[in-house]
mmCIF file of C-alpha atoms in Angstrom:
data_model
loop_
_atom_site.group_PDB
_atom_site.id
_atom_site.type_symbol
_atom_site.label_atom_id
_atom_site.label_comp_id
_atom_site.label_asym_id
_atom_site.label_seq_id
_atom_site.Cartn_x
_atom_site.Cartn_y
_atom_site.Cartn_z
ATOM 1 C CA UNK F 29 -20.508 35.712 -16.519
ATOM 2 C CA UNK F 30 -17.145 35.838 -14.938
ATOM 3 C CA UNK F 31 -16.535 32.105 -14.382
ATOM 4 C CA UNK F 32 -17.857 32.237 -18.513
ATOM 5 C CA UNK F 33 -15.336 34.359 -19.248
ATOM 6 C CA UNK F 34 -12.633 31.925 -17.534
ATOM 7 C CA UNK F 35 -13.670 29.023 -18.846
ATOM 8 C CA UNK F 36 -13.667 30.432 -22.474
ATOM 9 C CA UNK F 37 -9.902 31.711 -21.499
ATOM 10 C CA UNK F 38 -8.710 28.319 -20.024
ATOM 11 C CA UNK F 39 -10.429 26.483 -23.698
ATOM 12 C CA UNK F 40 -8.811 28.984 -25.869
ATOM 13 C CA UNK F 41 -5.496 28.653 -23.931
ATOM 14 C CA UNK F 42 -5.445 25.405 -23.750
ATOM 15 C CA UNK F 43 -6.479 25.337 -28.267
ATOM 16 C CA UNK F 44 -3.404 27.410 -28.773
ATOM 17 C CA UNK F 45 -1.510 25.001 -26.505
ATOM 18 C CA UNK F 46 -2.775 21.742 -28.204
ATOM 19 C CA UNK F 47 -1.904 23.586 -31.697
ATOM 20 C CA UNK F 48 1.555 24.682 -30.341
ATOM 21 C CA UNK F 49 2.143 21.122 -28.666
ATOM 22 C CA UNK F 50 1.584 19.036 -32.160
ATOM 23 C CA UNK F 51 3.044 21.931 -34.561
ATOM 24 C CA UNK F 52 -0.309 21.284 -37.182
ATOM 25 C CA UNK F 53 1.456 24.454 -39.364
ATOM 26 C CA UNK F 54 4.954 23.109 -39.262
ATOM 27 C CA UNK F 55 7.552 21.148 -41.130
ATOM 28 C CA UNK F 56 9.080 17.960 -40.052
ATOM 29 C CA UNK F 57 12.576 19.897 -40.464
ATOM 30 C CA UNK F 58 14.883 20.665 -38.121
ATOM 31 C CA UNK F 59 14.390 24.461 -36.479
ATOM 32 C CA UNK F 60 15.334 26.732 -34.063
ATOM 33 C CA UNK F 61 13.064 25.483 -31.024
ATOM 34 C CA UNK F 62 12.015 27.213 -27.946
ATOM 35 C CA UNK F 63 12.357 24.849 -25.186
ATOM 36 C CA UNK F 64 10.551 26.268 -22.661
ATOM 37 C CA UNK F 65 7.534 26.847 -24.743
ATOM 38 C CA UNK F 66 7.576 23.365 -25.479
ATOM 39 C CA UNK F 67 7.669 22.200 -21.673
ATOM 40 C CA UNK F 68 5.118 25.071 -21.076
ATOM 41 C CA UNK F 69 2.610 23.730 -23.643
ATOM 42 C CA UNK F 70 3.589 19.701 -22.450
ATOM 43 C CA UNK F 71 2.641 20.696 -18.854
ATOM 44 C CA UNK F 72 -0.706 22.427 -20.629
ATOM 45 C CA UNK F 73 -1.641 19.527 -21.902
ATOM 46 C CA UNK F 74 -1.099 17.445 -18.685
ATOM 47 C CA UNK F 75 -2.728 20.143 -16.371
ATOM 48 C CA UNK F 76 -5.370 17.927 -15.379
ATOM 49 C CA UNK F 77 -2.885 15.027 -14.456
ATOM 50 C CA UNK F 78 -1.016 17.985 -12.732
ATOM 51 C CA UNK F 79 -4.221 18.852 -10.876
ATOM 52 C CA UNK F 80 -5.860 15.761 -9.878
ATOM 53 C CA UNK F 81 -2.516 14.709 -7.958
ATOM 54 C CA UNK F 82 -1.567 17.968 -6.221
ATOM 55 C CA UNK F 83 1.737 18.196 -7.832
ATOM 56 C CA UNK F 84 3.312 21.824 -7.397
ATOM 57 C CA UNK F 85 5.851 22.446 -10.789
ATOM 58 C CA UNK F 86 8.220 24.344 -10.071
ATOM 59 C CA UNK F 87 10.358 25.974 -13.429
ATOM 60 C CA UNK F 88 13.802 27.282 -13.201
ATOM 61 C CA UNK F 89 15.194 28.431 -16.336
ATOM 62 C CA UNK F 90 18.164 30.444 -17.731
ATOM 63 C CA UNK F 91 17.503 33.813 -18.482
ATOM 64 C CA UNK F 92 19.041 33.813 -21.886
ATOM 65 C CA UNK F 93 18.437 30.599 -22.843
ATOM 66 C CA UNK F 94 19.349 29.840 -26.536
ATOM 67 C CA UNK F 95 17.111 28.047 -29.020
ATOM 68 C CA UNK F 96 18.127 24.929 -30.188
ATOM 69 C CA UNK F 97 17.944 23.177 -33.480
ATOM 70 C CA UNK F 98 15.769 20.428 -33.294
ATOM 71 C CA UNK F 99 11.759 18.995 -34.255
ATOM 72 C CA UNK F 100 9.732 20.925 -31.833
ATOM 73 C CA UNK F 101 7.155 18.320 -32.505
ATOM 74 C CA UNK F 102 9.490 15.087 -31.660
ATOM 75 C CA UNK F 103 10.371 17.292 -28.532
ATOM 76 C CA UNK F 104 7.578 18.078 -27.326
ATOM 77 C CA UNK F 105 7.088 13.821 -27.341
ATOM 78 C CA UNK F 106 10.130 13.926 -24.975
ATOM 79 C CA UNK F 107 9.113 16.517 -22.835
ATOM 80 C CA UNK F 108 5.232 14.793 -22.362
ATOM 81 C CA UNK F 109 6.572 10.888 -21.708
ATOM 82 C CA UNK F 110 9.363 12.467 -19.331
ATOM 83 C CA UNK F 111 7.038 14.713 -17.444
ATOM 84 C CA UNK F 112 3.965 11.856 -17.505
ATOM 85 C CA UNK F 113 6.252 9.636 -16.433
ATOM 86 C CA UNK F 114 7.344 11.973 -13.178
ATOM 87 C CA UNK F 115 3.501 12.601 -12.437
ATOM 88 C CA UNK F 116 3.049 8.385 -12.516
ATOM 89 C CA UNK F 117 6.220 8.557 -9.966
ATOM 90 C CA UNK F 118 4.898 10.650 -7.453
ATOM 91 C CA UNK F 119 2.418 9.943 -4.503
ATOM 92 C CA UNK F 120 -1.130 11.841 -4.445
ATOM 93 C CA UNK F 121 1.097 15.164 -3.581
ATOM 94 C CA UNK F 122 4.785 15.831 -5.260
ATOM 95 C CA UNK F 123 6.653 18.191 -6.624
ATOM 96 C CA UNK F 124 7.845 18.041 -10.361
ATOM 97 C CA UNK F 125 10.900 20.626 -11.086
ATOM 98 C CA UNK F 126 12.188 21.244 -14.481
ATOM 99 C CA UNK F 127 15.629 23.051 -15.082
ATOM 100 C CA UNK F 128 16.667 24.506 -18.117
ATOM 101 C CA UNK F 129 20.325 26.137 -18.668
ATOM 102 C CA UNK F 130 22.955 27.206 -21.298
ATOM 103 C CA UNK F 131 26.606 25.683 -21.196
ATOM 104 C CA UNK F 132 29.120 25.797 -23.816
ATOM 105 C CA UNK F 133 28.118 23.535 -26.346
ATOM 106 C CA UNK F 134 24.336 22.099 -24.709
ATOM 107 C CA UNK F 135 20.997 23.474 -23.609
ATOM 108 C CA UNK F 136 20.456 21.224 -20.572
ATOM 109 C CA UNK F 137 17.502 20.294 -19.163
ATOM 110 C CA UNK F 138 16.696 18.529 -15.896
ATOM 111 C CA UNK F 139 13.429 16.748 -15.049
ATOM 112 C CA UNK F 140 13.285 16.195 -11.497
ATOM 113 C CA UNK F 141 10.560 14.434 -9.609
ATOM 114 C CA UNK F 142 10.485 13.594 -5.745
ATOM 115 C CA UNK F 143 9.145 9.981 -6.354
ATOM 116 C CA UNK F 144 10.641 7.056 -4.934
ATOM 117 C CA UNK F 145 13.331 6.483 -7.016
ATOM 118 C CA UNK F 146 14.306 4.066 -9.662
ATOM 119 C CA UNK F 147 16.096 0.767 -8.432
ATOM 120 C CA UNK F 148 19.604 0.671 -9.403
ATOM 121 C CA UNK F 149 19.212 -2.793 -10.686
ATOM 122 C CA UNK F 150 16.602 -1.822 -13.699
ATOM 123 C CA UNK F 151 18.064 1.756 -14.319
ATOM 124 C CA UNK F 152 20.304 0.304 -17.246
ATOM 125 C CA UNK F 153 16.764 -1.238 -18.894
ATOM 126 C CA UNK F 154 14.837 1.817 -18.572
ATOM 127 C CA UNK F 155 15.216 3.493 -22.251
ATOM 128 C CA UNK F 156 14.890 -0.492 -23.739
ATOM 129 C CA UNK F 157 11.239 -1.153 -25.869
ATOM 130 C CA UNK F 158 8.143 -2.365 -23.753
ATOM 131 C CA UNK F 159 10.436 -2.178 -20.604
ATOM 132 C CA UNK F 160 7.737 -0.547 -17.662
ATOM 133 C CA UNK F 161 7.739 -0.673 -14.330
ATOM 134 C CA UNK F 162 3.776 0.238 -14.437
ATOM 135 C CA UNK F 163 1.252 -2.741 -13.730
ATOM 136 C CA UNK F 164 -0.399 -4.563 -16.610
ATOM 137 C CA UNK F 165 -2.483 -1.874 -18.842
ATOM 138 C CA UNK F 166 -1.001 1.038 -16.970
ATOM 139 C CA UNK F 167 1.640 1.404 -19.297
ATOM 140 C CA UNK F 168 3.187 0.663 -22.830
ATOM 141 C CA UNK F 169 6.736 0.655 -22.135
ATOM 142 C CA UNK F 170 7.701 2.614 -25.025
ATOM 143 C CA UNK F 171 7.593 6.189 -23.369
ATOM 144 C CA UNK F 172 11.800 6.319 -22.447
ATOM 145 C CA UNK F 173 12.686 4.242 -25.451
ATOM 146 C CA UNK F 174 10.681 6.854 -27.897
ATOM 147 C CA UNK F 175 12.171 9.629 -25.884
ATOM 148 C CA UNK F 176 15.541 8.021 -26.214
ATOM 149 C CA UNK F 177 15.213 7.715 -29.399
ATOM 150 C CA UNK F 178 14.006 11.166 -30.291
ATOM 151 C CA UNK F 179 17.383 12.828 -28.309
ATOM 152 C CA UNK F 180 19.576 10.786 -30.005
ATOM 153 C CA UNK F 181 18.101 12.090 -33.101
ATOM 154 C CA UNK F 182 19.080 15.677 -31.754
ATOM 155 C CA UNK F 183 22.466 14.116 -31.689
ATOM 156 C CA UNK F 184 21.807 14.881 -27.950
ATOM 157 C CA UNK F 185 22.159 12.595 -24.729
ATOM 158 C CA UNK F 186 19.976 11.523 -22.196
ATOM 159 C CA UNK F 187 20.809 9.875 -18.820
ATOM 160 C CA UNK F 188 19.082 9.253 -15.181
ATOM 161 C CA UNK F 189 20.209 9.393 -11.887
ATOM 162 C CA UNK F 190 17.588 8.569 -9.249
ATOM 163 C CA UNK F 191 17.612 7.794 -5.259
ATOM 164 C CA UNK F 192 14.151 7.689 -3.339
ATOM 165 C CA UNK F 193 12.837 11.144 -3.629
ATOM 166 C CA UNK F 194 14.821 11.849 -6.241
ATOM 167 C CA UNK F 195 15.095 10.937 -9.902
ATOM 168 C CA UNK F 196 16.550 13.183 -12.339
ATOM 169 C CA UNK F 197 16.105 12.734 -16.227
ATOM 170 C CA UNK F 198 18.701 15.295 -17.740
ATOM 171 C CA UNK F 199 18.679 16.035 -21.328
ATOM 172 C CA UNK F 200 21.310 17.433 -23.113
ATOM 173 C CA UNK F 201 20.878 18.730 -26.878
ATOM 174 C CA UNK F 202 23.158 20.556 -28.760
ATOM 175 C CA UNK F 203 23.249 24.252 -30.028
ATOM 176 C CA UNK F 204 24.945 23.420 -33.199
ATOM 177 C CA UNK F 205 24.209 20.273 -35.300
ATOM 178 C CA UNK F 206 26.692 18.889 -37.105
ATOM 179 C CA UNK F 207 26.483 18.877 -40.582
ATOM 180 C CA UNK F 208 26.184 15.012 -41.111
ATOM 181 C CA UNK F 209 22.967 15.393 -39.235
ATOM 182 C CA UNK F 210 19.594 14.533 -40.916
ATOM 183 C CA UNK F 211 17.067 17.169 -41.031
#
């Protein structure tokens, strides 16, 4: 009865997760967003990914972190090819952290895996269309460029910086969009 019990909690859970993650009830308009929800239900939805590689996730967020204006939706595509893309990275055992913090004019958010690294030589191609790294079938190559995409839609920035056992995909989107910005 017990493990019952959990497995109807973990398929409810991970319902309200899969309804959160793809925002079923919700415009296509620009609104305040939650960003850790949004990583929260991501890494929901890749829990068995999570799992079946032993990756510990660690989460280190501001406090009094602000919501930002923005498709939770076309975020939440960000947050799953960035964090998918970490888990592919990492041996059988890793550990994925993700940072979240206020400054002035951002809410900035770091994606850290302790893979081994991105050559310097193809970091400038990484965001392109069909560009992978992943053998043939592995991977579409679209994952950065859609997440690329998506900040600059924001009117936010993304960047990497990456040596072996570290690669760090850092997001910046902005509290206030301007008011040229489509919505």
């Amino acid at each position: 009865m017990t493990e019952i019990e959990a497995a109807a909690a973990r398929i409810s859970e991970l319902a309200v997760s899969i309804k959160t993650y793809s925002h079923m009830d919700r415009s296509a308009a620009h609104q305040p967003t939650n960003v850790p929800v949004g990583v929260y239900n991501t890494l929901t939805m890749l829990g068995h990914k999570l799992l079946t590689k032993s990756i510990e996730v660690v989460k280190e967020y501001q406090d009094d972190l602000s919501l930002v204006p923005g498709n939770a939706g076309e975020l939440n595509q960000v947050w799953a090819n960035l964090i998918d893309n970490a888990i592919d990275a990492m041996d059988e055992r890793g550990r994925l952290l993700i940072k979240a913090r206020l400054t002035a004019l951002w809410v900035e958010v770091e994606i850290v895996d302790d893979g081994p690294g991105i050559p310097e030589k193809i970091r400038e191609q990484i965001f392109e269309p069909f560009f992978t790294t992943k053998d043939i079938g592995a991977g579409t190559g679209l994952g950065l460029g859609i997440a690329h995409r998506i900040v600059a839609t924001q009117e936010g920035h993304i960047e990497v910086s990456s040596k072996p056992g570290e690669t760090v995909m850092r997001l910046r989107l902005p509290l206030v969009r301007s008011a040229h910005a489509p919505t």
